[in-house]
XYZ file of C-alpha atoms in Angstrom:
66
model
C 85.110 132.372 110.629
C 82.548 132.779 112.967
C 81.940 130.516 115.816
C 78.600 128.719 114.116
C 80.947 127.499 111.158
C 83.619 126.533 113.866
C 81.268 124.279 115.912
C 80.306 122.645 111.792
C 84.155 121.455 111.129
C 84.726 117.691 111.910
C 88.234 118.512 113.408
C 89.132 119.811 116.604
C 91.123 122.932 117.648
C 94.064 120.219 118.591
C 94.505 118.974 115.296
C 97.338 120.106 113.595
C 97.700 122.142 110.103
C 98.744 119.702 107.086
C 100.328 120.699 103.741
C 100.199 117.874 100.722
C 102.329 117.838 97.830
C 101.539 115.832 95.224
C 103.658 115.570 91.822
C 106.328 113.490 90.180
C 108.837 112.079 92.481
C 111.175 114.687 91.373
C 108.470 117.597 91.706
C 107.289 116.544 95.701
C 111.885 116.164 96.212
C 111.942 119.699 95.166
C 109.049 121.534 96.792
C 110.234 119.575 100.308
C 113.672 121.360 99.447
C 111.794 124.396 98.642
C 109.940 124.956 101.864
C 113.288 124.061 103.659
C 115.393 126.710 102.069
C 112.349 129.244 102.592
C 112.219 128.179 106.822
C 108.505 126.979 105.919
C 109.562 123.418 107.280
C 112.077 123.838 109.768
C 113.421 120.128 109.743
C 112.928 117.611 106.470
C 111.734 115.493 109.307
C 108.503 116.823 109.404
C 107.702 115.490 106.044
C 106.249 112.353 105.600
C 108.161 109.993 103.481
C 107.245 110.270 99.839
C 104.518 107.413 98.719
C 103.084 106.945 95.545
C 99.714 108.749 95.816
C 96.216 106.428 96.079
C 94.390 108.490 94.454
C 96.572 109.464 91.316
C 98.005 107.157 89.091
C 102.095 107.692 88.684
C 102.051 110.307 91.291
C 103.734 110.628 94.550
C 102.888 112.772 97.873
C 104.090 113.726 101.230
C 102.913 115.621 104.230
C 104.179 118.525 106.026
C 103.167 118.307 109.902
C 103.093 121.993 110.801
């Protein structure tokens, strides 16, 4: 990106990178498992603990902090 589209985003260069899965209970369990196995998330820790999601009915989510 250039710098003119940089200076446009709302968020600053401090802000950290977020990942959201959202799924069935049993699909957001598995992808956190997932991206452990695979070293994407090097501690479950950095997940966010699994909430039903507010903007889709019967779903659940979680975050990954990277």
């Amino acid at each position: 990106m250039t710098t003119e589209f940089n200076e446009l985003l709302p968020v600053s260069p401090e802000d950290k990178a977020q990942i959201w899965i959202i799924g069935t209970r049993e699909q957001v369990t598995h992808l956190m498992n997932e991206f452990y196995v695979r070293k994407i998330a090097t501690d479950r820790l950095l997940f966010t603990p699994i909430i039903p999601s507010p903007f889709a009915n019967g779903k659940y989510m979680t975050v990954l902090m990277r």
